[in-house]
Amino acid sequence: MLFARRHPPPEFQPVPQGAELIRFEHLKKAFGPKVIYEDLNLTVNAGETLTVIGGSGTGKSVLLKCLIGLLRPDAGRVVFQGHDLTDFREEDFLEVRRKVAMVFQGSALFDSLTVGENVAYPLREHFPRMKLAEVRKRVAEKLALVNLPGIEHQKPSELSGGMRKRVGLARAIATDPEVILWDEPTTGLDPLTTETIDSMIKSMKEQLGCTSIVVTHDMSSAFDVSDRIAMLARHRILEVGTPEQMRASTVPEVRAFLDARPPVQLPPEEP
């Protein structure tokens, strides 16, 4: 949905590779009586691939949605390129969503549209004056980048699950975003397709220089694609480290998750 802008759009300044790009600061979030976050803190650096792991219902995907304004935290701040997004109006998030693209778990393609029309959708939203020839060129380039050249006229129903994931990625990168959010990218995929998607995550960093936040419970993928891994449990980030550091972790919840054991039952914290 497009909005008539009532004030100048936010100005985002480029961030050098390795510098802080995103900060989740003292986040609190609940859905009714169900507490999701209590004082969650996490930073993401420009150019890195950071993977968030954790059990079902811990709020991994909620974190992504708070970044692009699909959900709002109850307290705390979400900072992107120096801007506090918790103060943003809906119209301000249009620019955020151009810079931060999300690859949804189920691909979220429009079945009534062709592949080409799906990939072009964000271009129509963010660049309504872009000429048709440029749109077609951009769509062809992005499909080629995910190794699906020439399928613009096919429908999503004609594609395999892995191909749909890749079309979803082509749509996400159509606007040349600086950040890609991956919501459970390998869920429900066979091992060969999972390997293909993992390769795509790594290639986006190598070819486009994108920052990626990956949400997954697939530890094989997490170790393969990540520069750093963050463990979400007990309503907060318990530990952050490189794959090697996480493999050596002695934090009980991390060890239980990595070893695929039932979660450790710890006594509640003192208020």
mmCIF file of C-alpha atoms in Angstrom:
data_model
loop_
_atom_site.group_PDB
_atom_site.id
_atom_site.type_symbol
_atom_site.label_atom_id
_atom_site.label_comp_id
_atom_site.label_asym_id
_atom_site.label_seq_id
_atom_site.Cartn_x
_atom_site.Cartn_y
_atom_site.Cartn_z
ATOM 1 C CA MET A 1 0.000 0.000 0.000
ATOM 2 C CA LEU A 2 1.335 3.437 -0.960
ATOM 3 C CA PHE A 3 0.964 6.501 1.250
ATOM 4 C CA ALA A 4 0.853 10.215 0.471
ATOM 5 C CA ARG A 5 3.951 11.395 2.325
ATOM 6 C CA ARG A 6 3.347 14.223 4.779
ATOM 7 C CA HIS A 7 6.996 14.868 5.672
ATOM 8 C CA PRO A 8 10.438 14.176 4.171
ATOM 9 C CA PRO A 9 11.500 10.514 4.091
ATOM 10 C CA PRO A 10 14.169 9.390 6.571
ATOM 11 C CA GLU A 11 17.729 9.713 5.294
ATOM 12 C CA PHE A 12 19.844 6.609 5.755
ATOM 13 C CA GLN A 13 23.619 6.904 5.522
ATOM 14 C CA PRO A 14 25.783 3.985 4.325
ATOM 15 C CA VAL A 15 27.499 1.978 7.048
ATOM 16 C CA PRO A 16 31.054 0.637 6.503
ATOM 17 C CA GLN A 17 31.502 -3.126 6.362
ATOM 18 C CA GLY A 18 31.976 -4.505 9.860
ATOM 19 C CA ALA A 19 30.376 -1.528 11.623
ATOM 20 C CA GLU A 20 27.137 -1.788 13.579
ATOM 21 C CA LEU A 21 24.163 -1.741 11.199
ATOM 22 C CA ILE A 22 21.242 -2.976 13.321
ATOM 23 C CA ARG A 23 20.672 -2.943 17.074
ATOM 24 C CA PHE A 24 17.871 -4.521 19.066
ATOM 25 C CA GLU A 25 18.039 -2.801 22.445
ATOM 26 C CA HIS A 26 16.208 -3.918 25.614
ATOM 27 C CA LEU A 27 13.272 -5.307 23.609
ATOM 28 C CA LYS A 28 10.139 -6.466 25.365
ATOM 29 C CA LYS A 29 7.290 -8.157 23.520
ATOM 30 C CA ALA A 30 4.271 -10.195 24.561
ATOM 31 C CA PHE A 31 1.149 -11.505 22.883
ATOM 32 C CA GLY A 32 -1.440 -11.351 25.632
ATOM 33 C CA PRO A 33 -0.138 -13.442 28.547
ATOM 34 C CA LYS A 34 2.561 -15.091 26.417
ATOM 35 C CA VAL A 35 5.887 -13.334 26.966
ATOM 36 C CA ILE A 36 8.189 -13.408 23.923
ATOM 37 C CA TYR A 37 11.030 -11.056 24.907
ATOM 38 C CA GLU A 38 12.289 -9.697 28.207
ATOM 39 C CA ASP A 39 15.241 -7.351 27.746
ATOM 40 C CA LEU A 40 16.464 -8.799 24.448
ATOM 41 C CA ASN A 41 19.690 -7.250 23.124
ATOM 42 C CA LEU A 42 21.462 -8.020 19.848
ATOM 43 C CA THR A 43 23.612 -6.192 17.291
ATOM 44 C CA VAL A 44 24.169 -7.028 13.629
ATOM 45 C CA ASN A 45 27.208 -5.740 11.750
ATOM 46 C CA ALA A 46 27.223 -4.617 8.128
ATOM 47 C CA GLY A 47 28.219 -7.386 5.734
ATOM 48 C CA GLU A 48 27.870 -10.294 8.137
ATOM 49 C CA THR A 49 25.546 -13.275 8.108
ATOM 50 C CA LEU A 50 24.074 -13.656 11.588
ATOM 51 C CA THR A 51 21.865 -16.646 12.325
ATOM 52 C CA VAL A 52 19.323 -16.697 15.151
ATOM 53 C CA ILE A 53 18.624 -20.162 16.531
ATOM 54 C CA GLY A 54 16.170 -21.294 19.182
ATOM 55 C CA GLY A 55 13.240 -23.555 19.838
ATOM 56 C CA SER A 56 9.756 -23.203 18.405
ATOM 57 C CA GLY A 57 7.808 -20.309 19.889
ATOM 58 C CA THR A 58 10.858 -18.424 21.151
ATOM 59 C CA GLY A 59 10.216 -15.453 18.851
ATOM 60 C CA LYS A 60 12.872 -15.867 16.176
ATOM 61 C CA SER A 61 10.609 -14.682 13.347
ATOM 62 C CA VAL A 62 9.116 -11.952 15.551
ATOM 63 C CA LEU A 63 12.558 -10.345 15.625
ATOM 64 C CA LEU A 64 12.595 -10.031 11.832
ATOM 65 C CA LYS A 65 9.101 -8.572 11.767
ATOM 66 C CA CYS A 66 10.026 -5.968 14.389
ATOM 67 C CA LEU A 67 12.851 -4.798 12.125
ATOM 68 C CA ILE A 68 10.583 -4.114 9.130
ATOM 69 C CA GLY A 69 7.625 -2.775 11.092
ATOM 70 C CA LEU A 70 5.226 -5.688 10.658
ATOM 71 C CA LEU A 71 5.231 -5.918 14.456
ATOM 72 C CA ARG A 72 6.132 -3.303 17.068
ATOM 73 C CA PRO A 73 7.952 -4.059 20.336
ATOM 74 C CA ASP A 74 6.130 -3.235 23.557
ATOM 75 C CA ALA A 75 9.281 -1.551 24.889
ATOM 76 C CA GLY A 76 12.880 -1.035 23.857
ATOM 77 C CA ARG A 77 14.375 0.161 20.588
ATOM 78 C CA VAL A 78 15.102 -1.194 17.123
ATOM 79 C CA VAL A 79 17.865 0.889 15.525
ATOM 80 C CA PHE A 80 18.785 0.686 11.823
ATOM 81 C CA GLN A 81 21.599 2.820 10.397
ATOM 82 C CA GLY A 82 21.301 5.130 13.393
ATOM 83 C CA HIS A 83 17.524 5.590 13.153
ATOM 84 C CA ASP A 84 15.236 4.493 15.990
ATOM 85 C CA LEU A 85 12.535 2.609 14.072
ATOM 86 C CA THR A 86 10.196 2.486 17.049
ATOM 87 C CA ASP A 87 9.354 6.138 16.312
ATOM 88 C CA PHE A 88 8.671 5.527 12.607
ATOM 89 C CA ARG A 89 5.285 5.990 10.984
ATOM 90 C CA GLU A 90 4.026 3.355 8.566
ATOM 91 C CA GLU A 91 4.989 5.536 5.611
ATOM 92 C CA ASP A 92 8.577 5.736 6.890
ATOM 93 C CA PHE A 93 8.843 1.955 6.789
ATOM 94 C CA LEU A 94 8.470 2.027 3.000
ATOM 95 C CA GLU A 95 12.111 3.094 2.766
ATOM 96 C CA VAL A 96 13.155 0.562 5.412
ATOM 97 C CA ARG A 97 11.467 -2.231 3.434
ATOM 98 C CA ARG A 98 13.290 -1.173 0.298
ATOM 99 C CA LYS A 99 16.605 -1.508 2.122
ATOM 100 C CA VAL A 100 15.626 -4.565 4.190
ATOM 101 C CA ALA A 101 13.965 -7.399 2.259
ATOM 102 C CA MET A 102 12.445 -10.559 3.686
ATOM 103 C CA VAL A 103 12.388 -14.060 2.222
ATOM 104 C CA PHE A 104 9.344 -15.590 3.883
ATOM 105 C CA GLN A 105 9.198 -19.180 5.095
ATOM 106 C CA GLY A 106 6.517 -20.194 2.592
ATOM 107 C CA SER A 107 7.925 -18.001 -0.205
ATOM 108 C CA ALA A 108 4.672 -15.948 -0.056
ATOM 109 C CA LEU A 109 4.319 -15.800 -3.837
ATOM 110 C CA PHE A 110 1.076 -14.660 -5.453
ATOM 111 C CA ASP A 111 -0.282 -17.730 -7.238
ATOM 112 C CA SER A 112 -2.410 -15.594 -9.568
ATOM 113 C CA LEU A 113 0.677 -13.791 -10.907
ATOM 114 C CA THR A 114 3.445 -15.110 -13.116
ATOM 115 C CA VAL A 115 6.960 -15.517 -11.779
ATOM 116 C CA GLY A 116 7.986 -12.330 -13.560
ATOM 117 C CA GLU A 117 5.081 -10.390 -12.083
ATOM 118 C CA ASN A 118 5.940 -11.687 -8.607
ATOM 119 C CA VAL A 119 9.562 -10.578 -8.896
ATOM 120 C CA ALA A 120 8.461 -7.207 -10.292
ATOM 121 C CA TYR A 121 5.979 -6.595 -7.466
ATOM 122 C CA PRO A 122 8.343 -4.694 -5.113
ATOM 123 C CA LEU A 123 9.633 -2.638 -8.039
ATOM 124 C CA ARG A 124 6.097 -1.470 -8.759
ATOM 125 C CA GLU A 125 5.635 -0.615 -5.088
ATOM 126 C CA HIS A 126 8.905 1.204 -4.449
ATOM 127 C CA PHE A 127 9.667 2.577 -7.927
ATOM 128 C CA PRO A 128 6.263 3.282 -9.516
ATOM 129 C CA ARG A 129 7.848 5.439 -12.239
ATOM 130 C CA MET A 130 10.327 2.794 -13.379
ATOM 131 C CA LYS A 131 9.927 2.123 -17.090
ATOM 132 C CA LEU A 132 8.613 -1.264 -18.191
ATOM 133 C CA ALA A 133 11.819 -2.074 -20.065
ATOM 134 C CA GLU A 134 13.878 -1.461 -16.910
ATOM 135 C CA VAL A 135 11.478 -3.573 -14.834
ATOM 136 C CA ARG A 136 11.813 -6.473 -17.266
ATOM 137 C CA LYS A 137 15.589 -6.109 -17.300
ATOM 138 C CA ARG A 138 15.769 -6.077 -13.507
ATOM 139 C CA VAL A 139 13.489 -9.137 -13.249
ATOM 140 C CA ALA A 140 15.597 -11.085 -15.751
ATOM 141 C CA GLU A 141 18.808 -10.158 -13.912
ATOM 142 C CA LYS A 142 17.503 -11.266 -10.526
ATOM 143 C CA LEU A 143 16.127 -14.564 -11.826
ATOM 144 C CA ALA A 144 19.473 -15.269 -13.481
ATOM 145 C CA LEU A 145 21.219 -14.471 -10.198
ATOM 146 C CA VAL A 146 19.264 -17.260 -8.457
ATOM 147 C CA ASN A 147 19.885 -19.647 -11.375
ATOM 148 C CA LEU A 148 16.332 -19.513 -12.747
ATOM 149 C CA PRO A 149 16.745 -17.686 -16.067
ATOM 150 C CA GLY A 150 13.873 -17.461 -18.509
ATOM 151 C CA ILE A 151 10.983 -18.599 -16.289
ATOM 152 C CA GLU A 152 9.207 -15.230 -16.147
ATOM 153 C CA HIS A 153 6.022 -16.564 -17.760
ATOM 154 C CA GLN A 154 5.590 -19.603 -15.531
ATOM 155 C CA LYS A 155 3.189 -19.674 -12.588
ATOM 156 C CA PRO A 156 4.330 -20.481 -9.040
ATOM 157 C CA SER A 157 2.143 -23.613 -9.073
ATOM 158 C CA GLU A 158 4.397 -25.056 -11.782
ATOM 159 C CA LEU A 159 7.515 -24.813 -9.622
ATOM 160 C CA SER A 160 9.087 -27.083 -7.034
ATOM 161 C CA GLY A 161 9.435 -25.958 -3.430
ATOM 162 C CA GLY A 162 13.089 -25.115 -3.917
ATOM 163 C CA MET A 163 12.377 -23.117 -7.063
ATOM 164 C CA ARG A 164 9.651 -21.177 -5.260
ATOM 165 C CA LYS A 165 12.162 -20.321 -2.526
ATOM 166 C CA ARG A 166 14.559 -19.015 -5.151
ATOM 167 C CA VAL A 167 11.840 -16.951 -6.828
ATOM 168 C CA GLY A 168 11.073 -15.516 -3.389
ATOM 169 C CA LEU A 169 14.746 -14.581 -3.107
ATOM 170 C CA ALA A 170 14.727 -12.988 -6.579
ATOM 171 C CA ARG A 171 11.753 -10.890 -5.514
ATOM 172 C CA ALA A 172 13.498 -9.917 -2.266
ATOM 173 C CA ILE A 173 16.634 -8.695 -4.052
ATOM 174 C CA ALA A 174 14.747 -6.903 -6.852
ATOM 175 C CA THR A 175 15.152 -3.546 -5.081
ATOM 176 C CA ASP A 176 18.876 -4.148 -4.388
ATOM 177 C CA PRO A 177 18.431 -4.264 -0.596
ATOM 178 C CA GLU A 178 21.263 -3.871 1.873
ATOM 179 C CA VAL A 179 19.846 -6.502 4.245
ATOM 180 C CA ILE A 180 18.130 -9.830 3.542
ATOM 181 C CA LEU A 181 16.021 -11.508 6.226
ATOM 182 C CA TRP A 182 15.641 -15.275 5.841
ATOM 183 C CA ASP A 183 12.714 -16.792 7.753
ATOM 184 C CA GLU A 184 13.312 -20.556 8.124
ATOM 185 C CA PRO A 185 14.689 -20.803 4.559
ATOM 186 C CA THR A 186 15.274 -24.570 4.563
ATOM 187 C CA THR A 187 12.188 -25.772 6.436
ATOM 188 C CA GLY A 188 10.465 -28.634 4.610
ATOM 189 C CA LEU A 189 13.143 -28.978 1.944
ATOM 190 C CA ASP A 190 15.069 -32.116 1.012
ATOM 191 C CA PRO A 191 18.827 -32.228 1.736
ATOM 192 C CA LEU A 192 19.868 -31.393 -1.836
ATOM 193 C CA THR A 193 17.550 -28.380 -2.035
ATOM 194 C CA THR A 194 18.661 -27.288 1.434
ATOM 195 C CA GLU A 195 22.244 -27.281 0.201
ATOM 196 C CA THR A 196 21.175 -25.154 -2.782
ATOM 197 C CA ILE A 197 19.475 -22.583 -0.529
ATOM 198 C CA ASP A 198 22.492 -22.464 1.785
ATOM 199 C CA SER A 199 24.668 -21.779 -1.248
ATOM 200 C CA MET A 200 22.308 -18.957 -2.233
ATOM 201 C CA ILE A 201 22.622 -17.350 1.207
ATOM 202 C CA LYS A 202 26.401 -17.392 0.903
ATOM 203 C CA SER A 203 26.381 -16.174 -2.697
ATOM 204 C CA MET A 204 24.238 -13.141 -1.807
ATOM 205 C CA LYS A 205 26.985 -12.053 0.569
ATOM 206 C CA GLU A 206 29.745 -12.722 -1.940
ATOM 207 C CA GLN A 207 28.051 -11.219 -5.010
ATOM 208 C CA LEU A 208 25.978 -8.404 -3.507
ATOM 209 C CA GLY A 209 27.744 -7.664 -0.213
ATOM 210 C CA CYS A 210 24.434 -8.037 1.622
ATOM 211 C CA THR A 211 23.991 -8.323 5.355
ATOM 212 C CA SER A 212 21.844 -11.350 6.219
ATOM 213 C CA ILE A 213 19.857 -12.343 9.290
ATOM 214 C CA VAL A 214 18.852 -15.995 9.102
ATOM 215 C CA VAL A 215 16.247 -17.533 11.387
ATOM 216 C CA THR A 216 16.454 -21.315 11.559
ATOM 217 C CA HIS A 217 16.416 -24.393 13.758
ATOM 218 C CA ASP A 218 18.602 -26.274 11.241
ATOM 219 C CA MET A 219 22.013 -26.330 12.881
ATOM 220 C CA SER A 220 23.739 -27.836 9.862
ATOM 221 C CA SER A 221 22.666 -24.820 7.806
ATOM 222 C CA ALA A 222 23.491 -22.411 10.632
ATOM 223 C CA PHE A 223 27.058 -23.679 10.904
ATOM 224 C CA ASP A 224 27.442 -23.616 7.118
ATOM 225 C CA VAL A 225 26.292 -20.062 6.352
ATOM 226 C CA SER A 226 26.980 -18.015 9.494
ATOM 227 C CA ASP A 227 29.654 -15.579 10.543
ATOM 228 C CA ARG A 228 27.998 -15.459 13.971
ATOM 229 C CA ILE A 229 25.179 -17.361 15.656
ATOM 230 C CA ALA A 230 22.843 -16.024 18.371
ATOM 231 C CA MET A 231 20.923 -18.321 20.717
ATOM 232 C CA LEU A 232 17.422 -17.130 21.661
ATOM 233 C CA ALA A 233 15.964 -18.720 24.785
ATOM 234 C CA ARG A 234 14.370 -17.666 28.059
ATOM 235 C CA HIS A 235 12.994 -14.524 26.324
ATOM 236 C CA ARG A 236 16.428 -13.106 25.488
ATOM 237 C CA ILE A 237 19.654 -13.696 23.584
ATOM 238 C CA LEU A 238 21.667 -16.019 25.807
ATOM 239 C CA GLU A 239 24.863 -16.241 23.782
ATOM 240 C CA VAL A 240 26.381 -14.933 20.554
ATOM 241 C CA GLY A 241 29.505 -16.274 18.896
ATOM 242 C CA THR A 242 31.172 -17.670 15.817
ATOM 243 C CA PRO A 243 30.224 -21.221 14.788
ATOM 244 C CA GLU A 244 33.412 -22.456 16.460
ATOM 245 C CA GLN A 245 32.598 -20.601 19.678
ATOM 246 C CA MET A 246 29.039 -21.934 19.714
ATOM 247 C CA ARG A 247 30.237 -25.502 19.190
ATOM 248 C CA ALA A 248 32.404 -25.079 22.293
ATOM 249 C CA SER A 249 29.690 -23.353 24.361
ATOM 250 C CA THR A 250 29.010 -24.550 27.897
ATOM 251 C CA VAL A 251 25.699 -22.655 28.229
ATOM 252 C CA PRO A 252 23.157 -25.421 29.088
ATOM 253 C CA GLU A 253 20.457 -24.255 26.665
ATOM 254 C CA VAL A 254 22.958 -23.968 23.829
ATOM 255 C CA ARG A 255 24.398 -27.402 24.505
ATOM 256 C CA ALA A 256 20.911 -28.931 24.696
ATOM 257 C CA PHE A 257 19.932 -27.340 21.388
ATOM 258 C CA LEU A 258 23.124 -28.344 19.594
ATOM 259 C CA ASP A 259 22.946 -31.888 20.940
ATOM 260 C CA ALA A 260 19.206 -32.123 20.125
ATOM 261 C CA ARG A 261 18.284 -32.895 23.721
ATOM 262 C CA PRO A 262 15.124 -31.710 25.489
ATOM 263 C CA PRO A 263 15.474 -28.148 26.807
ATOM 264 C CA VAL A 264 17.159 -27.740 30.157
ATOM 265 C CA GLN A 265 14.665 -26.936 32.902
ATOM 266 C CA LEU A 266 16.136 -24.142 34.986
ATOM 267 C CA PRO A 267 14.516 -22.453 37.974
ATOM 268 C CA PRO A 268 12.891 -19.085 37.258
ATOM 269 C CA GLU A 269 15.052 -16.024 37.742
ATOM 270 C CA GLU A 270 14.614 -13.813 40.754
ATOM 271 C CA PRO A 271 12.568 -10.690 39.898
#
